[in-house]
Amino acid sequence: MSASTPQPHPSNQPDNPVELQLRRMTRRSFTAGAIAAAGGLAGLGWLKTRAPIDGLEWPLRRTLEWNERLAQAYFRSTRRAPSFPMSAARTPRPNGAVGLGNGFDPKTWSLRVATPNDRRLPKIGLDAIKTLPRVEMVTELKCIEGWSERVYWAGARLADFVQKFRLMELSNPFKYATLSTPDDAYYVGLDIESALHAQTLLCYEMNGEPLTSEHGAPLRLVIPLKYGIKNIKRIGTIRFTNERPADYCAERGYDWYAGH
Ligand SMILES: Nc1nc2c(c(=O)[nH]1)N[C@H]1C(S)=C(S)[C@@H](COP(=O)(O)O)O[C@H]1N2
Ligand SMILES: [Mo]
């Protein structure tokens, strides 16, 4: 895994609308983080709302606060994968279909979320995910087999998802996230810093269109700091855990972190 900063790219200039948008959002997030840190989060309205998600009450949480370590990972993680102008976006070849078998109905799909303490798995529909701030970016999908493609993605930050549905506790943050296909055939493990990185998206659109099945409809992960193998298609379940999770490709000899 390389810790070097990505080379500056011409597209990272302020005239690139996607980059500008990303910067605006990052600035807003930072401001929210600074306010939260100063006010101990007490005044933030979203902490008080506890709307049922798709008819299910969210399980009670002991602590509702966004913790310091997570805030640090989320707000101060400055390393960014390069982004590119819209004109660079192409459709990548569909690659890897583990966990994308038949007998899957996107209409009845919902995302299941679990933490080690949960007695049940709440289900979250695509509509709820689309209410989170929409993030668009053109980043490179880099396959370990040696090809790469620049793709225009749209989705919600996994960090915003975690924050909105209060999946972490102040006193006891999780160290890892693990995502798997509905049939559990493909699964990826992520360190929590990478999972909460500002460019890590729960993605529902590719190049301006809803995801196709072969690219992971209805929801896939896009994590441009990692190789393609971590960009799991057709997410069924997200779990948060303190044990380093199993990873389909790591079990087949690839680096567990798979950063580049
Ligand atoms: N469910 C699932 N997700 C997956 C894979 C897979 O086999 N199954 N392959 C991965 C690999 S190796 C790559 S390079 C990317 C390719 O994404 P694409 O098919 O949208 O181009 O998906 C990743 N996500
Ligand atoms: Mo890949």
Short mmCIF file of C-alpha atoms and ligand atoms in Angstrom, two decimals:
data_model
loop_
_atom_site.label_atom_id
_atom_site.label_comp_id
_atom_site.label_asym_id
_atom_site.label_seq_id
_atom_site.Cartn_x
_atom_site.Cartn_y
_atom_site.Cartn_z
CA MET A 1 0.00 0.00 0.00
CA SER A 2 1.36 3.36 -0.98
CA ALA A 3 0.93 6.30 1.36
CA SER A 4 2.03 8.87 -1.18
CA THR A 5 -0.13 11.80 -2.14
CA PRO A 6 -1.69 11.49 -5.59
CA GLN A 7 0.01 13.59 -8.22
CA PRO A 8 -1.76 16.87 -8.99
CA HIS A 9 -3.89 16.44 -12.05
CA PRO A 10 -5.05 19.14 -14.48
CA SER A 11 -8.63 18.29 -13.58
CA ASN A 12 -8.00 19.23 -9.97
CA GLN A 13 -8.15 22.90 -10.93
CA PRO A 14 -11.02 25.02 -9.68
CA ASP A 15 -12.72 25.12 -13.07
CA ASN A 16 -13.68 21.48 -12.88
CA PRO A 17 -17.33 21.50 -11.69
CA VAL A 18 -17.16 18.10 -10.06
CA GLU A 19 -14.04 18.99 -8.13
CA LEU A 20 -15.57 22.32 -7.14
CA GLN A 21 -18.65 20.57 -5.86
CA LEU A 22 -16.54 18.11 -3.92
CA ARG A 23 -14.59 20.96 -2.36
CA ARG A 24 -17.75 22.80 -1.41
CA MET A 25 -19.10 19.68 0.21
CA THR A 26 -15.87 19.01 2.02
CA ARG A 27 -15.84 22.54 3.36
CA ARG A 28 -19.42 22.22 4.53
CA SER A 29 -18.66 18.93 6.22
CA PHE A 30 -15.67 20.46 7.91
CA THR A 31 -17.76 23.35 9.20
CA ALA A 32 -20.35 20.94 10.54
CA GLY A 33 -17.56 18.97 12.19
CA ALA A 34 -16.07 22.04 13.81
CA ILE A 35 -19.44 23.11 15.15
CA ALA A 36 -20.12 19.61 16.38
CA ALA A 37 -16.76 19.44 18.13
CA ALA A 38 -17.28 22.82 19.80
CA GLY A 39 -20.83 22.17 20.89
CA GLY A 40 -20.45 18.55 21.91
CA LEU A 41 -23.05 17.82 19.25
CA ALA A 42 -25.81 18.73 21.67
CA GLY A 43 -27.41 21.33 19.47
CA LEU A 44 -27.57 19.44 16.24
CA GLY A 45 -31.11 18.81 15.15
CA TRP A 46 -30.51 15.51 13.47
CA LEU A 47 -29.60 13.94 16.79
CA LYS A 48 -33.12 14.44 18.01
CA THR A 49 -34.91 13.08 15.01
CA ARG A 50 -35.55 9.39 15.16
CA ALA A 51 -37.69 8.78 12.16
CA PRO A 52 -38.57 5.19 11.41
CA ILE A 53 -36.70 3.88 8.41
CA ASP A 54 -39.02 2.18 5.99
CA GLY A 55 -41.47 1.60 8.82
CA LEU A 56 -38.91 0.11 11.20
CA GLU A 57 -37.93 1.90 14.36
CA TRP A 58 -34.19 2.21 14.58
CA PRO A 59 -32.90 0.26 17.60
CA LEU A 60 -32.12 2.45 20.58
CA ARG A 61 -28.55 3.55 20.92
CA ARG A 62 -26.77 4.24 24.17
CA THR A 63 -24.73 7.09 22.77
CA LEU A 64 -25.68 9.20 19.80
CA GLU A 65 -22.55 11.19 19.42
CA TRP A 66 -20.22 11.23 16.49
CA ASN A 67 -16.94 10.30 18.08
CA GLU A 68 -13.63 12.04 17.90
CA ARG A 69 -11.77 9.30 16.11
CA LEU A 70 -14.41 9.05 13.44
CA ALA A 71 -14.62 12.79 13.09
CA GLN A 72 -10.89 12.78 12.56
CA ALA A 73 -11.08 10.13 9.89
CA TYR A 74 -14.02 11.78 8.22
CA PHE A 75 -13.13 15.45 8.39
CA ARG A 76 -9.36 15.53 8.37
CA SER A 77 -8.51 12.76 5.99
CA THR A 78 -6.88 14.89 3.33
CA ARG A 79 -5.58 12.31 0.93
CA ARG A 80 -7.74 12.21 -2.16
CA ALA A 81 -7.78 10.00 -5.19
CA PRO A 82 -7.42 12.14 -8.32
CA SER A 83 -10.60 13.29 -9.99
CA PHE A 84 -11.09 13.98 -13.67
CA PRO A 85 -13.23 16.10 -15.99
CA MET A 86 -16.59 14.73 -17.07
CA SER A 87 -15.26 14.32 -20.60
CA ALA A 88 -12.88 11.62 -19.35
CA ALA A 89 -15.71 9.39 -18.11
CA ARG A 90 -16.17 6.02 -19.84
CA THR A 91 -18.13 2.88 -19.10
CA PRO A 92 -15.82 0.27 -17.64
CA ARG A 93 -16.05 -3.32 -18.75
CA PRO A 94 -18.14 -5.40 -16.38
CA ASN A 95 -15.56 -7.34 -14.41
CA GLY A 96 -16.25 -10.01 -11.82
CA ALA A 97 -19.71 -11.41 -11.25
CA VAL A 98 -19.28 -13.24 -7.96
CA GLY A 99 -22.48 -12.72 -5.95
CA LEU A 100 -24.36 -11.40 -8.98
CA GLY A 101 -26.23 -14.63 -9.69
CA ASN A 102 -29.76 -14.94 -10.99
CA GLY A 103 -32.83 -15.06 -8.80
CA PHE A 104 -32.25 -11.56 -7.52
CA ASP A 105 -35.05 -9.00 -7.69
CA PRO A 106 -33.87 -5.39 -7.37
CA LYS A 107 -37.48 -4.33 -6.66
CA THR A 108 -37.59 -6.23 -3.38
CA TRP A 109 -34.02 -5.34 -2.43
CA SER A 110 -33.19 -3.45 0.73
CA LEU A 111 -29.90 -2.86 2.47
CA ARG A 112 -29.40 -4.68 5.74
CA VAL A 113 -27.18 -3.15 8.40
CA ALA A 114 -25.74 -4.77 11.50
CA THR A 115 -23.51 -3.97 14.40
CA PRO A 116 -22.33 -6.66 16.82
CA ASN A 117 -24.87 -5.51 19.42
CA ASP A 118 -27.89 -5.56 17.15
CA ARG A 119 -30.55 -8.12 17.75
CA ARG A 120 -32.07 -7.53 14.35
CA LEU A 121 -30.98 -6.16 11.03
CA PRO A 122 -32.83 -2.99 10.08
CA LYS A 123 -33.56 -2.72 6.37
CA ILE A 124 -32.98 0.48 4.50
CA GLY A 125 -34.46 1.15 1.08
CA LEU A 126 -32.81 2.93 -1.81
CA ASP A 127 -35.11 5.94 -1.30
CA ALA A 128 -33.69 6.47 2.19
CA ILE A 129 -30.15 6.33 0.81
CA LYS A 130 -31.07 8.84 -1.89
CA THR A 131 -32.18 11.34 0.76
CA LEU A 132 -28.52 11.60 1.85
CA PRO A 133 -26.45 14.36 0.19
CA ARG A 134 -25.76 13.36 -3.38
CA VAL A 135 -22.07 13.24 -4.25
CA GLU A 136 -20.80 13.12 -7.82
CA MET A 137 -17.25 12.42 -8.85
CA VAL A 138 -15.20 11.24 -11.81
CA THR A 139 -12.58 8.89 -10.45
CA GLU A 140 -10.55 5.97 -11.67
CA LEU A 141 -11.68 2.39 -11.25
CA LYS A 142 -8.42 0.50 -11.13
CA CYS A 143 -8.48 -3.24 -11.53
CA ILE A 144 -5.68 -5.32 -10.11
CA GLU A 145 -5.55 -7.13 -13.48
CA GLY A 146 -3.94 -4.06 -15.03
CA TRP A 147 -6.70 -1.98 -16.64
CA SER A 148 -8.37 1.15 -15.36
CA GLU A 149 -11.23 3.38 -16.41
CA ARG A 150 -12.42 6.82 -15.38
CA VAL A 151 -16.05 6.76 -14.40
CA TYR A 152 -18.61 9.38 -13.40
CA TRP A 153 -20.26 8.09 -10.25
CA ALA A 154 -23.13 9.37 -8.14
CA GLY A 155 -24.17 8.22 -4.71
CA ALA A 156 -24.07 8.95 -1.00
CA ARG A 157 -21.02 8.98 1.23
CA LEU A 158 -20.84 5.91 3.43
CA ALA A 159 -19.77 8.38 6.16
CA ASP A 160 -23.02 10.32 5.78
CA PHE A 161 -24.93 7.07 5.92
CA VAL A 162 -23.20 6.07 9.15
CA GLN A 163 -23.84 9.48 10.63
CA LYS A 164 -27.47 9.71 9.57
CA PHE A 165 -28.38 6.28 10.90
CA ARG A 166 -26.12 6.63 13.93
CA LEU A 167 -24.21 3.43 13.47
CA MET A 168 -21.26 4.38 15.69
CA GLU A 169 -20.91 5.18 19.35
CA LEU A 170 -18.70 7.77 20.96
CA SER A 171 -17.24 5.47 23.57
CA ASN A 172 -16.81 2.44 21.40
CA PRO A 173 -16.15 3.06 17.73
CA PHE A 174 -15.99 0.13 15.39
CA LYS A 175 -12.69 -0.57 13.69
CA TYR A 176 -13.96 -2.23 10.53
CA ALA A 177 -16.80 -2.38 8.08
CA THR A 178 -17.68 -5.43 6.04
CA LEU A 179 -19.95 -5.46 3.01
CA SER A 180 -21.37 -8.50 1.29
CA THR A 181 -23.65 -9.39 -1.60
CA PRO A 182 -27.20 -10.53 -0.74
CA ASP A 183 -26.10 -14.17 -1.20
CA ASP A 184 -22.86 -13.58 0.80
CA ALA A 185 -20.82 -14.99 -2.10
CA TYR A 186 -18.66 -11.85 -2.44
CA TYR A 187 -17.55 -9.83 0.57
CA VAL A 188 -15.06 -7.08 1.29
CA GLY A 189 -13.51 -5.90 4.55
CA LEU A 190 -12.54 -2.26 5.08
CA ASP A 191 -10.67 -0.45 7.82
CA ILE A 192 -13.04 2.19 9.21
CA GLU A 193 -10.89 5.13 8.07
CA SER A 194 -11.17 3.99 4.46
CA ALA A 195 -14.86 3.22 4.86
CA LEU A 196 -15.54 6.76 6.09
CA HIS A 197 -13.30 8.50 3.58
CA ALA A 198 -14.98 11.40 1.77
CA GLN A 199 -14.70 9.63 -1.59
CA THR A 200 -16.16 6.33 -0.40
CA LEU A 201 -19.65 6.17 -1.88
CA LEU A 202 -22.71 3.99 -1.71
CA CYS A 203 -23.21 4.41 -5.42
CA TYR A 204 -26.49 4.15 -7.35
CA GLU A 205 -25.57 5.79 -10.67
CA MET A 206 -22.84 5.29 -13.23
CA ASN A 207 -22.28 7.89 -15.98
CA GLY A 208 -25.64 9.53 -15.35
CA GLU A 209 -27.74 6.35 -15.44
CA PRO A 210 -28.99 4.04 -12.72
CA LEU A 211 -26.54 1.17 -12.22
CA THR A 212 -27.07 -1.80 -14.47
CA SER A 213 -27.18 -5.26 -12.96
CA GLU A 214 -23.72 -6.22 -14.23
CA HIS A 215 -22.25 -3.09 -12.60
CA GLY A 216 -23.92 -3.83 -9.28
CA ALA A 217 -27.50 -2.53 -9.23
CA PRO A 218 -29.15 -1.33 -7.17
CA LEU A 219 -26.24 -0.26 -4.93
CA ARG A 220 -22.49 -0.77 -5.09
CA LEU A 221 -19.47 0.58 -3.31
CA VAL A 222 -17.12 3.02 -5.02
CA ILE A 223 -13.86 3.51 -3.14
CA PRO A 224 -11.30 5.07 -5.50
CA LEU A 225 -8.43 4.86 -3.00
CA LYS A 226 -8.65 1.08 -3.32
CA TYR A 227 -8.36 -1.34 -6.19
CA GLY A 228 -11.47 -2.56 -8.01
CA ILE A 229 -11.67 -5.68 -5.86
CA LYS A 230 -12.88 -3.57 -2.91
CA ASN A 231 -15.55 -1.85 -5.04
CA ILE A 232 -18.19 -4.43 -4.24
CA LYS A 233 -21.22 -4.61 -6.53
CA ARG A 234 -24.78 -5.40 -5.39
CA ILE A 235 -24.37 -4.69 -1.69
CA GLY A 236 -26.78 -6.72 0.44
CA THR A 237 -25.45 -6.25 3.95
CA ILE A 238 -23.16 -3.84 5.76
CA ARG A 239 -21.80 -4.90 9.12
CA PHE A 240 -19.68 -2.98 11.60
CA THR A 241 -17.28 -4.95 13.69
CA ASN A 242 -14.08 -4.87 15.73
CA GLU A 243 -12.65 -8.06 14.29
CA ARG A 244 -10.80 -7.74 11.01
CA PRO A 245 -13.35 -9.09 8.54
CA ALA A 246 -12.83 -11.79 5.97
CA ASP A 247 -12.36 -10.58 2.42
CA TYR A 248 -13.05 -12.60 -0.70
CA CYS A 249 -9.96 -11.47 -2.60
CA ALA A 250 -7.66 -11.41 0.44
CA GLU A 251 -8.54 -15.08 0.90
CA ARG A 252 -7.34 -15.57 -2.68
CA GLY A 253 -3.96 -13.98 -2.14
CA TYR A 254 -4.49 -10.25 -2.62
CA ASP A 255 -3.46 -7.64 -0.08
CA TRP A 256 -6.21 -7.14 2.51
CA TYR A 257 -6.00 -3.34 2.28
CA ALA A 258 -5.69 -3.31 -1.52
CA GLY A 259 -4.89 0.41 -1.61
CA HIS A 260 -2.93 1.98 -4.42
N1 LIG B 1 -20.16 -8.58 -6.19
C1 LIG B 1 -19.00 -8.40 -6.84
N2 LIG B 1 -18.42 -7.18 -6.84
C2 LIG B 1 -17.25 -6.99 -7.49
C3 LIG B 1 -16.61 -8.07 -8.16
C4 LIG B 1 -17.24 -9.34 -8.14
O1 LIG B 1 -16.77 -10.34 -8.71
N3 LIG B 1 -18.43 -9.46 -7.48
N4 LIG B 1 -15.41 -7.84 -8.83
C5 LIG B 1 -14.64 -6.65 -8.46
C6 LIG B 1 -13.60 -6.31 -9.41
S1 LIG B 1 -12.26 -7.32 -9.48
C7 LIG B 1 -13.63 -5.16 -10.17
S2 LIG B 1 -12.31 -4.66 -11.11
C8 LIG B 1 -14.82 -4.29 -10.19
C9 LIG B 1 -15.28 -4.03 -11.60
O2 LIG B 1 -16.43 -3.22 -11.62
P1 LIG B 1 -17.28 -3.10 -12.93
O3 LIG B 1 -17.77 -4.47 -13.27
O4 LIG B 1 -18.39 -2.15 -12.63
O5 LIG B 1 -16.36 -2.59 -14.01
O6 LIG B 1 -15.91 -4.86 -9.46
C10 LIG B 1 -15.51 -5.44 -8.23
N5 LIG B 1 -16.69 -5.76 -7.48
MO MO B 2 -10.68 -6.20 -10.61
#
